[in-house]
Amino acid sequence: GEEVGAEHGAQHVAHELERAFAGLERHVPGEPVGDDHVHGARGDVVALDEALETSWKSGGGNQACRLAQAVVAHERSRSDGRAPALLSVEPTAAACLLASLAADRVVTVATGTTVMAGLNCGTPSALAWPLLRAGIDAAVAVDDPAAIRAAADLAALGIDAGPCGGGALAGARAALTGPGASERRAALGIGEGSVVVLLSTESREANPQLPEA
């Protein structure tokens, strides 16, 4: 059922974040990340896990919106002065949050078919909307080919990610590269020493028929 799936999703997110932070030194260019940063990151995992559990138990809305709600709630309630920029990514076939942020109100969009099935939602959660409206810094929509390519690139690096996970990388690429990227990077506070964290909550097992890039 949805509740069981949601709890599993929360545990999976926390587990994947722990793996990501544990391997942070391998992926950040330049100087190794100090122990204080690694310990701080692990503390973030615990706090985010608690936020996720609260969000899942609150019920209502789709799981993607509830995950976004938990992440935004955690990051916007920090007391350590760190305030990362938050970018939401959706499939072009179901970009309801992007449309809602542009209209400054909840908007329902017609959805289509997408390999990013876990993000195929036509209306943002009413419960999550106020927090997402206030806490999301930027939003982008990506098409299936971009998500498939990104998932393949992650697989080449040994990261088992499905199309929604690939969508996170595709969204970062869309926002931070290409024409106008310097302005978008500046608006998000992204510089040479910035670390970009991609949140992926599924493996390729979620869509074993994923087409090749």
Coordinates of C-alpha atoms in Angstrom, one line a residue:
G1 CA 0.0 0.0 0.0
E2 CA 1.0 3.7 -0.2
E3 CA 1.9 3.9 3.5
V4 CA 4.3 0.9 3.3
G5 CA 5.8 2.2 0.1
A6 CA 6.2 5.7 1.6
E7 CA 8.0 4.4 4.7
H8 CA 10.3 2.3 2.5
G9 CA 11.0 5.4 0.4
A10 CA 12.0 7.4 3.5
Q11 CA 14.4 4.6 4.6
H12 CA 15.8 4.4 1.1
V13 CA 16.4 8.1 0.8
A14 CA 18.2 8.2 4.2
H15 CA 20.3 5.2 3.2
E16 CA 21.3 6.7 -0.2
L17 CA 22.1 10.0 1.4
E18 CA 24.3 8.2 4.0
R19 CA 26.1 6.5 1.1
A20 CA 26.5 9.7 -0.8
F21 CA 27.9 11.6 2.2
A22 CA 30.2 8.7 3.1
G23 CA 31.7 8.9 -0.4
L24 CA 31.8 12.7 -0.6
E25 CA 35.6 12.9 -0.4
R26 CA 35.8 10.8 -3.6
H27 CA 33.5 13.1 -5.6
V28 CA 34.5 16.6 -4.6
P29 CA 37.3 18.0 -6.7
G30 CA 40.3 19.7 -5.0
E31 CA 41.0 19.4 -1.3
P32 CA 39.4 16.5 0.6
V33 CA 36.4 17.3 2.6
G34 CA 37.3 17.6 6.3
D35 CA 35.9 15.4 9.0
D36 CA 33.8 18.2 10.4
H37 CA 32.0 18.4 7.1
V38 CA 31.5 14.7 6.9
H39 CA 30.2 14.5 10.4
G40 CA 27.9 17.4 9.7
A41 CA 26.6 15.7 6.6
R42 CA 25.8 12.6 8.6
G43 CA 23.9 14.8 11.1
D44 CA 22.0 16.1 8.1
V45 CA 21.0 12.5 7.2
V46 CA 19.5 11.9 10.6
A47 CA 17.6 15.2 10.6
L48 CA 16.4 14.7 7.1
D49 CA 15.3 11.1 8.0
E50 CA 13.2 12.6 10.8
A51 CA 11.7 15.2 8.5
L52 CA 10.9 12.4 5.9
E53 CA 9.2 10.3 8.6
T54 CA 7.0 13.2 9.7
S55 CA 6.1 14.0 6.1
W56 CA 5.2 10.4 5.2
K57 CA 3.0 10.1 8.3
S58 CA 1.2 13.3 7.5
G59 CA -0.5 11.7 4.6
G60 CA -2.1 13.4 1.6
G61 CA -0.7 14.2 -1.8
N62 CA 1.7 12.1 -3.9
Q63 CA 4.9 10.7 -2.7
A64 CA 7.1 13.0 -4.9
C65 CA 5.5 16.1 -3.4
R66 CA 5.8 14.7 0.1
L67 CA 9.5 14.0 -0.4
A68 CA 10.0 17.5 -1.7
Q69 CA 8.1 18.9 1.3
A70 CA 10.3 17.0 3.7
V71 CA 13.5 18.1 2.0
V72 CA 12.4 21.8 1.9
A73 CA 11.2 21.7 5.5
H74 CA 14.5 20.3 6.6
E75 CA 16.7 22.7 4.6
R76 CA 14.7 25.8 5.5
S77 CA 14.7 25.1 9.2
R78 CA 18.5 24.8 9.6
S79 CA 20.0 26.7 12.5
D80 CA 23.6 26.5 11.3
G81 CA 23.3 29.4 8.9
R82 CA 23.7 27.2 5.8
A83 CA 21.0 27.7 3.2
P84 CA 21.5 25.6 0.1
A85 CA 19.7 26.5 -3.1
L86 CA 16.9 24.0 -3.9
L87 CA 16.1 23.1 -7.5
S88 CA 13.0 21.0 -8.3
V89 CA 13.0 18.8 -11.3
E90 CA 9.9 17.3 -13.1
P91 CA 9.2 15.6 -16.4
T92 CA 7.9 17.9 -19.1
A93 CA 4.9 15.5 -19.4
A94 CA 3.9 16.5 -15.8
A95 CA 5.4 19.8 -14.8
C96 CA 2.7 20.8 -12.3
L97 CA 5.0 22.4 -9.7
L98 CA 6.8 24.4 -12.4
A99 CA 3.4 25.7 -13.7
S100 CA 2.2 26.4 -10.1
L101 CA 5.3 28.4 -9.2
A102 CA 5.0 30.4 -12.4
A103 CA 1.3 31.1 -11.7
D104 CA 1.9 31.6 -7.9
R105 CA -1.0 29.2 -7.2
V106 CA -1.7 25.5 -7.4
V107 CA -2.2 24.6 -11.0
T108 CA -3.4 21.3 -12.4
V109 CA -1.8 20.3 -15.7
A110 CA -2.7 17.5 -18.2
T111 CA -0.2 14.7 -17.8
G112 CA 1.3 12.5 -20.5
T113 CA 3.4 9.4 -20.6
T114 CA 6.9 9.5 -19.1
V115 CA 9.6 7.0 -18.0
M116 CA 9.8 9.1 -14.9
A117 CA 6.6 7.4 -13.5
G118 CA 7.3 8.4 -9.9
L119 CA 7.2 12.0 -10.9
N120 CA 4.1 11.8 -13.1
C121 CA 1.7 14.0 -11.1
G122 CA -0.7 16.6 -12.4
T123 CA -1.4 18.6 -9.2
P124 CA 1.0 19.6 -6.4
S125 CA 0.0 18.4 -2.9
A126 CA -2.2 21.0 -1.2
L127 CA -0.4 20.2 2.0
A128 CA 3.1 20.7 0.5
W129 CA 2.3 23.7 -1.7
P130 CA 2.8 26.5 0.8
L131 CA 6.2 25.2 1.8
L132 CA 7.3 24.5 -1.8
R133 CA 6.1 27.9 -2.9
A134 CA 8.2 29.6 -0.2
G135 CA 11.2 27.3 -0.2
I136 CA 12.0 26.2 -3.8
D137 CA 14.6 28.5 -5.4
A138 CA 14.2 27.3 -9.0
A139 CA 12.3 24.7 -11.0
V140 CA 12.9 23.0 -14.2
A141 CA 11.3 20.3 -16.4
V142 CA 13.2 17.7 -18.4
D143 CA 12.2 15.4 -21.2
D144 CA 12.6 11.6 -21.2
P145 CA 15.6 11.4 -23.5
A146 CA 17.5 13.8 -21.1
A147 CA 16.6 11.6 -18.1
I148 CA 17.5 8.4 -19.9
R149 CA 20.9 9.8 -20.9
A150 CA 21.6 11.0 -17.4
A151 CA 20.6 7.6 -15.9
A152 CA 23.1 6.0 -18.3
D153 CA 25.8 8.4 -17.3
L154 CA 25.2 7.7 -13.6
A155 CA 25.3 3.9 -14.3
A156 CA 28.7 4.4 -16.0
L157 CA 29.9 5.9 -12.7
G158 CA 28.6 2.9 -10.8
I159 CA 25.4 4.6 -9.5
D160 CA 22.3 2.5 -9.8
A161 CA 19.6 5.1 -10.6
G162 CA 16.3 4.9 -12.4
P163 CA 14.8 7.5 -14.7
C164 CA 13.7 9.7 -11.8
G165 CA 17.2 9.7 -10.4
G166 CA 18.5 10.4 -13.9
G167 CA 16.0 13.3 -14.0
A168 CA 17.8 14.9 -11.1
L169 CA 21.1 15.0 -13.0
A170 CA 19.3 16.1 -16.2
G171 CA 17.7 18.9 -14.3
A172 CA 21.0 20.1 -12.9
R173 CA 22.5 20.0 -16.3
A174 CA 19.5 22.0 -17.7
A175 CA 19.8 24.6 -15.0
L176 CA 23.5 25.0 -14.8
T177 CA 24.8 24.6 -18.4
G178 CA 23.9 25.9 -21.8
P179 CA 22.8 29.5 -22.8
G180 CA 22.2 31.8 -19.9
A181 CA 23.9 29.3 -17.4
S182 CA 26.1 32.0 -15.9
E183 CA 23.1 34.1 -14.9
R184 CA 21.3 31.0 -13.5
R185 CA 24.4 29.9 -11.6
A186 CA 24.7 33.3 -10.1
A187 CA 21.1 33.4 -9.1
L188 CA 21.5 30.0 -7.3
G189 CA 24.8 30.9 -5.7
I190 CA 26.7 28.2 -7.6
G191 CA 30.4 28.8 -7.9
E192 CA 33.6 26.9 -8.6
G193 CA 33.7 25.4 -5.1
S194 CA 30.1 24.5 -4.9
V195 CA 28.9 20.9 -4.2
V196 CA 25.7 19.8 -6.0
V197 CA 23.8 17.0 -4.3
L198 CA 21.4 15.0 -6.5
L199 CA 18.6 13.3 -4.7
S200 CA 17.7 9.9 -6.2
T201 CA 15.2 7.6 -4.5
E202 CA 15.0 4.8 -7.0
S203 CA 17.2 2.3 -8.7
R204 CA 17.0 1.0 -12.2
E205 CA 14.9 -1.8 -10.8
A206 CA 12.0 0.7 -10.6
N207 CA 12.0 0.7 -14.4
P208 CA 13.8 -2.3 -15.7
Q209 CA 12.6 -1.6 -19.2
L210 CA 14.3 1.8 -19.3
P211 CA 15.4 2.4 -22.9
E212 CA 19.1 2.7 -23.7
A213 CA 20.5 6.2 -24.0

